[in-house]
Structures are given as structure tokens and as C-alpha cells.
Short mmCIF file of C-alpha atoms and ligand atoms in Angstrom, two decimals:
data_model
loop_
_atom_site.label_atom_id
_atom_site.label_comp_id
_atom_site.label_asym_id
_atom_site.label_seq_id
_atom_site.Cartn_x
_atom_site.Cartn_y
_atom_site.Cartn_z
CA UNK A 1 -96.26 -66.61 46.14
CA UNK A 2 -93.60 -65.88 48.77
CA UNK A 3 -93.33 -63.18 51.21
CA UNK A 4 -91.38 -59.98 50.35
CA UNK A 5 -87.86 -59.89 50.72
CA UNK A 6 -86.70 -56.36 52.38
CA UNK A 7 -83.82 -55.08 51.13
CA UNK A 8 -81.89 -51.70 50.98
CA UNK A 9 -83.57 -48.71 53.78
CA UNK A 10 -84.93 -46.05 51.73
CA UNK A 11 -85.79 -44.03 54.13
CA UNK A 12 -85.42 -43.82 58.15
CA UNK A 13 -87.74 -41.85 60.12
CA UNK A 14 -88.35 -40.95 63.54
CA UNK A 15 -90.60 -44.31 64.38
CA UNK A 16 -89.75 -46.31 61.05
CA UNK A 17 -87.50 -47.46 58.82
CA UNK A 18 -88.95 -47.55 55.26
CA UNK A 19 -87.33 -50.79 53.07
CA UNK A 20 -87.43 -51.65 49.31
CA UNK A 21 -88.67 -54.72 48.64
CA UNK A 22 -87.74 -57.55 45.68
CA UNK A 23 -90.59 -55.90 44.19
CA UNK A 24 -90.92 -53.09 42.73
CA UNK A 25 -94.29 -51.26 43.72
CA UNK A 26 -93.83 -53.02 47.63
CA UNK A 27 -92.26 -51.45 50.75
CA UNK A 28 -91.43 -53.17 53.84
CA UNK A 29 -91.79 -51.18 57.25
CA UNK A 30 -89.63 -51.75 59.91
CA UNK A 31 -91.63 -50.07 63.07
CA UNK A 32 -88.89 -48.63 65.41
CA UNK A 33 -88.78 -48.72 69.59
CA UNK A 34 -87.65 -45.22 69.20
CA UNK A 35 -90.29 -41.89 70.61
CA UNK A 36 -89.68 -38.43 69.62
CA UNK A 37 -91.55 -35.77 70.27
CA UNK A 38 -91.54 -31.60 69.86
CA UNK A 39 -89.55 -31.84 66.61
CA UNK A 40 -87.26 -34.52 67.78
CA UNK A 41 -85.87 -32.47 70.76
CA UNK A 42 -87.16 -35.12 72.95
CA UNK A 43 -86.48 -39.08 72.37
CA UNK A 44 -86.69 -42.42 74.03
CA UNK A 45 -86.55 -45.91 73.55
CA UNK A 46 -89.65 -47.61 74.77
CA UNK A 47 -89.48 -51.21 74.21
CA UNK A 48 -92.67 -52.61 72.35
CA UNK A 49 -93.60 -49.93 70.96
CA UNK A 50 -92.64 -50.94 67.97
CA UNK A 51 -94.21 -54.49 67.46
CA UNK A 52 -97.85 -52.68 69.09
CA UNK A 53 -97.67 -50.13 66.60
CA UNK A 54 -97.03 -51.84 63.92
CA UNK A 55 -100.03 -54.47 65.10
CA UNK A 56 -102.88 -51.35 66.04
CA UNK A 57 -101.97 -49.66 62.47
CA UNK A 58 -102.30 -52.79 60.48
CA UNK A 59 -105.92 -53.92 62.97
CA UNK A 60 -106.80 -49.69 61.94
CA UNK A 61 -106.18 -50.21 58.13
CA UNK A 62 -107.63 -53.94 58.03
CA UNK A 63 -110.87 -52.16 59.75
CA UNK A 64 -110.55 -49.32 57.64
CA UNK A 65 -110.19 -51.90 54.15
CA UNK A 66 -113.50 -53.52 55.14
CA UNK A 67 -114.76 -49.86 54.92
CA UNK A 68 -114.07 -49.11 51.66
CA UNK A 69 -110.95 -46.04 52.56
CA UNK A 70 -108.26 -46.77 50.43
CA UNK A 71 -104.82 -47.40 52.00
CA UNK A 72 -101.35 -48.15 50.88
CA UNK A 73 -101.37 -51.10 54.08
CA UNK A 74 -101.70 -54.64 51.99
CA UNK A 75 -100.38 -57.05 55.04
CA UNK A 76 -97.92 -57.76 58.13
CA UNK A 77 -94.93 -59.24 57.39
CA UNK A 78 -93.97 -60.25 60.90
CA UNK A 79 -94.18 -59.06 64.61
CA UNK A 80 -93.10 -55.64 63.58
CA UNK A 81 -92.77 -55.38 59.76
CA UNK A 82 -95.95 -53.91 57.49
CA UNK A 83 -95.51 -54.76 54.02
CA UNK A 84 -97.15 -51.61 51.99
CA UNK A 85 -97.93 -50.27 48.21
CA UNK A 86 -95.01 -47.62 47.23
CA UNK A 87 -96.99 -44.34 47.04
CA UNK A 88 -95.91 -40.81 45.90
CA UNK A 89 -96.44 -39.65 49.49
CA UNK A 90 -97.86 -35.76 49.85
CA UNK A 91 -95.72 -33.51 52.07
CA UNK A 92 -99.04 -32.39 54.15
CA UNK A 93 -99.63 -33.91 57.25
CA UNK A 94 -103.57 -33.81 57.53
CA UNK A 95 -105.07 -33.17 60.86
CA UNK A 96 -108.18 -33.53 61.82
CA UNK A 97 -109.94 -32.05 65.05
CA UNK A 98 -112.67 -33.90 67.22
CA UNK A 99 -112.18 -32.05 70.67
CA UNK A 100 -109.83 -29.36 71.20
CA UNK A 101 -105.75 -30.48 72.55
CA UNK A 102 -102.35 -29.64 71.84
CA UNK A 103 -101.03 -27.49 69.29
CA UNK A 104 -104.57 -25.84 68.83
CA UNK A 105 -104.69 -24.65 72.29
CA UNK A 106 -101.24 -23.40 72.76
CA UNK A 107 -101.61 -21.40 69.21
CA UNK A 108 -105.90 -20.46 70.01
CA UNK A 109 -107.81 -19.38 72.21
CA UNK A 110 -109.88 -22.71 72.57
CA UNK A 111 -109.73 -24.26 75.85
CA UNK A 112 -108.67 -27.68 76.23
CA UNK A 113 -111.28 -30.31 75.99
CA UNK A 114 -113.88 -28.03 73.73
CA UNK A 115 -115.51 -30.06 71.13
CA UNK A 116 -115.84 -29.32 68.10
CA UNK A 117 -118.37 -29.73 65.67
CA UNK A 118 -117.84 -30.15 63.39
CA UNK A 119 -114.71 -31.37 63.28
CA UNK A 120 -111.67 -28.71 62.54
CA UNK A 121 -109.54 -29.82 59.73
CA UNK A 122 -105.53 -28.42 59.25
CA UNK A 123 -103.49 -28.84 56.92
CA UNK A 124 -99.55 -28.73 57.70
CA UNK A 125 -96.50 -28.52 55.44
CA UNK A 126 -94.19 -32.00 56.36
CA UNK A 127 -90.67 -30.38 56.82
CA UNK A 128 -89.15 -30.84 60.45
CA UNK A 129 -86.77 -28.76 59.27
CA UNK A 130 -89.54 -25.28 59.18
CA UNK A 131 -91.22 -27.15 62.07
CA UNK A 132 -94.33 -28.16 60.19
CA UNK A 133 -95.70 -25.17 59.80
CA UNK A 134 -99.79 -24.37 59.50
CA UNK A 135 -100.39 -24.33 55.52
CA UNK A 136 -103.29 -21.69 54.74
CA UNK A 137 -104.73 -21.69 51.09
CA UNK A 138 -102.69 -19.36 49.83
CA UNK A 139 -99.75 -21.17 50.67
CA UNK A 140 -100.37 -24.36 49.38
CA UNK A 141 -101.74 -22.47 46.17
CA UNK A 142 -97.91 -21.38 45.92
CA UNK A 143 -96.24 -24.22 46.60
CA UNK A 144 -97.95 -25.98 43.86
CA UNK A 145 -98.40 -29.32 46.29
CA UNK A 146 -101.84 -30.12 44.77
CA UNK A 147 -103.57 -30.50 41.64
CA UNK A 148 -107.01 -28.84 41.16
CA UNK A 149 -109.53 -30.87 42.70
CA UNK A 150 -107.12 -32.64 45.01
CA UNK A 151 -107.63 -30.76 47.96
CA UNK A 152 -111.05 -31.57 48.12
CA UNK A 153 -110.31 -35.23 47.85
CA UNK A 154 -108.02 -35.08 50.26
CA UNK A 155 -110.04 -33.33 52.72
CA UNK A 156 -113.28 -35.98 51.96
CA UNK A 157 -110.71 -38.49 52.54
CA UNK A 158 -109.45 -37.47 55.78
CA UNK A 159 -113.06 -36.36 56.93
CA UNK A 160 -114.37 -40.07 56.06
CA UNK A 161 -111.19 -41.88 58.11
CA UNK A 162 -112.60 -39.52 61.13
CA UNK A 163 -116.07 -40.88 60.68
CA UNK A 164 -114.93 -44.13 60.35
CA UNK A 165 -111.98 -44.16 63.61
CA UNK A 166 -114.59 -41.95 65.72
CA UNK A 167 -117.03 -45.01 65.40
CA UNK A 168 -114.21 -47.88 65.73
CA UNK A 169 -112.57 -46.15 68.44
CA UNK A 170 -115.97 -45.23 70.09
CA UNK A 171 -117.18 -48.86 69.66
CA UNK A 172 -114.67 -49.61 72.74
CA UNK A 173 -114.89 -46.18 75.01
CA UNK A 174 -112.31 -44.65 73.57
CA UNK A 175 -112.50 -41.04 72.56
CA UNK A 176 -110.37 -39.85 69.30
CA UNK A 177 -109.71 -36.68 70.06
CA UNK A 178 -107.17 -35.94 66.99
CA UNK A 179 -105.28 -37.29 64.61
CA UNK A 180 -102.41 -36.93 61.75
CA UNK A 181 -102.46 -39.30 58.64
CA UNK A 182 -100.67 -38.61 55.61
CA UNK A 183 -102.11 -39.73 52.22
CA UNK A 184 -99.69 -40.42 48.72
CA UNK A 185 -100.56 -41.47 45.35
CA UNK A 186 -100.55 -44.85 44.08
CA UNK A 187 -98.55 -45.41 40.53
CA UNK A 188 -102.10 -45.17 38.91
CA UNK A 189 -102.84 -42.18 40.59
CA UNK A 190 -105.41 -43.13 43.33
CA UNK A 191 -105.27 -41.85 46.63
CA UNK A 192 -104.99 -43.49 49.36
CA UNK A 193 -104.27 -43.30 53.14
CA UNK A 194 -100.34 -44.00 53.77
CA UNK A 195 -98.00 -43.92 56.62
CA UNK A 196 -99.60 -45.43 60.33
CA UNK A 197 -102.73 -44.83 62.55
CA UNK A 198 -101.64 -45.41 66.00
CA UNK A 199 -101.10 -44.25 69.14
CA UNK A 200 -98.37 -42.22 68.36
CA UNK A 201 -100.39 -40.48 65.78
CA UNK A 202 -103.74 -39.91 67.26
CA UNK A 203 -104.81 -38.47 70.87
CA UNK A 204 -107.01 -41.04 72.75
CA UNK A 205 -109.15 -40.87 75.92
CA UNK A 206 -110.52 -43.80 78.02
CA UNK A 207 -114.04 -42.94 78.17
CA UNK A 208 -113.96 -45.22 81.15
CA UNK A 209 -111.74 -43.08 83.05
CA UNK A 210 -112.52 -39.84 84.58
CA UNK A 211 -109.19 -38.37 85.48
CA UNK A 212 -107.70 -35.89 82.70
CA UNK A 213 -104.25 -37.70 82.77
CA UNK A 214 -105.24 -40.95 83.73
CA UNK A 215 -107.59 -41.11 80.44
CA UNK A 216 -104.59 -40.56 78.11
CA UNK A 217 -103.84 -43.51 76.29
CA UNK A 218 -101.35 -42.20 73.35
CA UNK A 219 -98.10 -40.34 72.73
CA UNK A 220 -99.20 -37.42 75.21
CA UNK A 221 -98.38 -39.72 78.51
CA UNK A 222 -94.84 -39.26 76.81
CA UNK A 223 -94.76 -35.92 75.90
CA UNK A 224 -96.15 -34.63 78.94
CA UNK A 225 -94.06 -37.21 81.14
CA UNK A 226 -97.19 -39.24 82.42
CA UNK A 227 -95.10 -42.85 82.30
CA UNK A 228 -96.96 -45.67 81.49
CA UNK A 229 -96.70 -45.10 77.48
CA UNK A 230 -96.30 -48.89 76.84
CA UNK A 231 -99.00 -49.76 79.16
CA UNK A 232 -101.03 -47.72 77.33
CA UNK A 233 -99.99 -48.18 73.52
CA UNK A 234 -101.28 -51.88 74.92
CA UNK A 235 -104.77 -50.86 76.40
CA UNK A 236 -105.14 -49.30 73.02
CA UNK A 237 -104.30 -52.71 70.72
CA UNK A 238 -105.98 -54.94 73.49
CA UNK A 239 -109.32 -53.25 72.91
CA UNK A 240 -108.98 -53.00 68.45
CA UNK A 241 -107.98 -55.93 68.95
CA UNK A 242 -111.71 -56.80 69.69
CA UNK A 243 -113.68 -54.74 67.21
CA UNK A 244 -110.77 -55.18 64.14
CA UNK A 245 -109.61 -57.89 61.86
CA UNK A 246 -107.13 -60.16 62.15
CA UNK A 247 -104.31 -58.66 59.96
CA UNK A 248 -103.64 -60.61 56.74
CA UNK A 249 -99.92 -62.10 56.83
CA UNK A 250 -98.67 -60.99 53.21
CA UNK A 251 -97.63 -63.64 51.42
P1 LIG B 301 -100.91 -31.16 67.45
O1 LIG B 301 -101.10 -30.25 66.28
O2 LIG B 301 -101.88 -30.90 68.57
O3 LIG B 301 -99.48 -31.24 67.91
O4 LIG B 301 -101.23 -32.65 66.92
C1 LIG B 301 -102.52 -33.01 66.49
C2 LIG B 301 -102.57 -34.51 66.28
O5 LIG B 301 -101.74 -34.87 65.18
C3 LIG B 301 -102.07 -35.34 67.47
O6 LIG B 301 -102.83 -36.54 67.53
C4 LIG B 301 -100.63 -35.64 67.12
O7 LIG B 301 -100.21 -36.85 67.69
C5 LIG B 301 -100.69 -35.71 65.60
N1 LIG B 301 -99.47 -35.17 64.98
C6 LIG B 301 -99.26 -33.92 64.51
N2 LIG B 301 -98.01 -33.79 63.99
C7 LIG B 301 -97.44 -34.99 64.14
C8 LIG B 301 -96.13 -35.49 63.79
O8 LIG B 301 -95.28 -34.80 63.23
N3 LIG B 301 -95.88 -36.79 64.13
C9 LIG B 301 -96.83 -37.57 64.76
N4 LIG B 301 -96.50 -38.84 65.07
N5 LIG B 301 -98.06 -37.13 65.07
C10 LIG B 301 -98.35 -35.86 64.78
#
């Protein structure tokens, strides 16, 4: 067998570049330098960021493989290329709550920091273009984005990935305070986890640090114009890189 061969960009997102493949059910990602945050309005180039994202979501899906949680992730391709199944991705970003931050403060009134227990789970409809708004039942009822039963699964499935990044991530002092993952189906209809798990996706504290802006080890130190987002992205991969393993160069 030989690797895949990208070819034409099917889609290009705000961190990746999504590639057909010479085969049919593959994708190759292309995991860009580029940062954007509140809807885009801000952006940056941040070199690296790329090549450790790309490394910390294929460590987070090997882990996750050897755990049983489905994913579309099947290998790295190179420094900064994931080579993935070709999923019917949902439009819901699925978040899911350990300790109160961000949106959920501004929109709440939850202090920042609260934990929560259990976990708060939200469910958002993907469209930059409405802003990603919050999705309540009744709204996802009449947009028809699930079949019966599938909400459920979806919600087990993002409420297992927490169990399972809470103990990784807690295994070297770091505290997952949220996350966004977005799940598709495969061509035979299973679901699985798709898109990344990384720094850019989940809020993460150094346990080992006591200050509230030193501890921030993820896409916040950009948003809230900490510096240091590289330096951080790379605490982040240093320490999976202990507890995770070795991604599987797809051949
Ligand atoms: P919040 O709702 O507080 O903005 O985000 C909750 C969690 O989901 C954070 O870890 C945040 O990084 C992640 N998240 C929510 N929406 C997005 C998104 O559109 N893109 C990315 N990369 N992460 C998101």
C-alpha cells in the first residue's frame, strides 16, 4: 500500500484545508498556521500552530482509538497532514461543559470558574454566517438535523469523549474545562467523532499553575491577547505526548 495522494481542496476552513484523496472514502487535512477567533473578526498567523495541532489531535484520537470512541482520524500523513475517513459531517457543533468559561458566562449568570457537575452539554447550529447560534429542542426538531434516536447517540458520544479527555488530560495536570467536537456519519452509517481535538478547540488549565491567565494553555491566550499561544499549543503536545500513542503514519 502507498500513502494517499491529496488532490483537489474540497473545502477550506478557518484552521484547515480539507483535500480529496486518490481514494474515494479518504480525506487529507492540511492543518493551517492561520487563528481566528469571535466569528473570524479576529485572525493571525501563528507559525506552528499548524504542525502541533495537527500532532495533539492525531496523539487525542490515537488515545481516544485505544478507547474504543469511534473517530473518522485513521493516520498522519506528514508533519502537518491527517489523513481521515470522508464522513457526512453534522452541522452541530457539540459542546460540552466541565467548569464554567466563555460564552456561558457572558450569556448566564454562572460565574467564571464554577464547576459543574455534571457536566453541561450544548448543542449549536454550525453556520458562521447566523453566528452559531444555541440550538434548543425545538429547533433542531424543525430543522430536521437528526434522526430519531440520534440525539441521544450523539449526546452518549460526546459525554464518553469528556470522560475519556477529562482523565487523559487530568493524567498530566491539565484541567479540560470545555470543549467543541463535531461528529459525521461514516458511508455505513456509524458515528463517529470528526474534525480535531486540540488546543484550539478545547479550554485547558495548568493545574500546576495558580495564576488565572498564566494557567491558560489554549486558544483563550489568543483571544484574550495573553501572547504566548505557541508556547502554549507546545506545553499542551509536550505533555500528550507522554500519556498518548505514537500516531500511526498512514500508509
Ligand atoms: P464558548 O461557547 O465558550 O465560546 O466555547 C466553548 C468551547 O468550545 C471552547 O473550548 C471553544 O474553544 C470551543 N468552541 C466553540 N465554538 C467553536 C468554534 O466555532 N471553533 C472552535 N475552534 N472552537 C469552538
Amino acid at each position: 500500500m502507498t500513502a494517499v495522494i491529496p488532490g483537489p481542496l474540497l473545502h477550506e476552513g478557518k484552521a484547515k484545508r480539507v483535500h480529496a484523496t486518490d481514494h474515494p472514502d479518504l480525506l487529507a487535512v492540511d492543518f493551517k498556521d492561520d487563528a481566528t477567533a469571535f466569528n473570524a473578526e479576529k485572525r493571525a498567523s501563528l507559525a506552528g500552530k499548524g504542525l502541533m495541532n495537527c500532532r495533539i489531535s492525531a496523539l487525542v484520537f490515537e488515545y481516544l482509538k485505544d478507547r474504543g470512541v469511534p473517530t473518522h482520524y485513521l493516520g498522519v500523513q506528514n508533519d502537518h497532514w491527517m489523513v481521515v475517513r470522508s464522513v457526512r459531517i453534522i452541522p452541530i457543533e457539540v459542546v460540552v461543559r466541565n467548569i464554567a468559561a466563555g460564552s456561558l458566562c457572558r450569556q448566564m449568570p454562572i460565574a467564571p470558574a464554577t464547576p459543574l457537575e455534571p457536566p453541561l452539554l450544548d448543542l449549536y447550529y454550525k453556520d458562521d454566517g447566523l453566528g452559531d447560534p444555541l440550538l434548543t429542542e425545538a429547533r433542531l426538531e424543525r430543522l430536521n438535523l437528526l434522526g430519531p434516536g440520534q440525539r441521544q447517540q450523539l449526546e452518549a458520544l460526546a459525554m464518553q469523549v469528556n470522560r475519556e479527555l477529562r482523565a487523559l488530560f487530568g493524567s498530566v495536570d491539565l484541567e479540560l474545562v470545555d470543549f467543541k467536537i463535531e461528529l459525521g456519519f461514516t458511508s455505513d452509517n456509524r458515528l463517529v467523532v470528526a474534525d480535531e481535538i486540540s488546543p484550539d478547540t478545547c479550554r485547558l488549565w495548568d493545574r500546576r499553575v495558580g495564576d488565572v491567565n498564566d494557567r491558560i494553555l489554549d486558544k483563550d491566550r489568543f483571544r484574550q491577547d495573553l501572547g504566548g499561544v505557541v508556547e502554549a499549543y507546545g506545553e499542551v503536545l509536550k505533555r500528550v505526548e507522554g500519556v498518548c500513542p505514537e500516531p500511526q503514519v498512514y500508509r
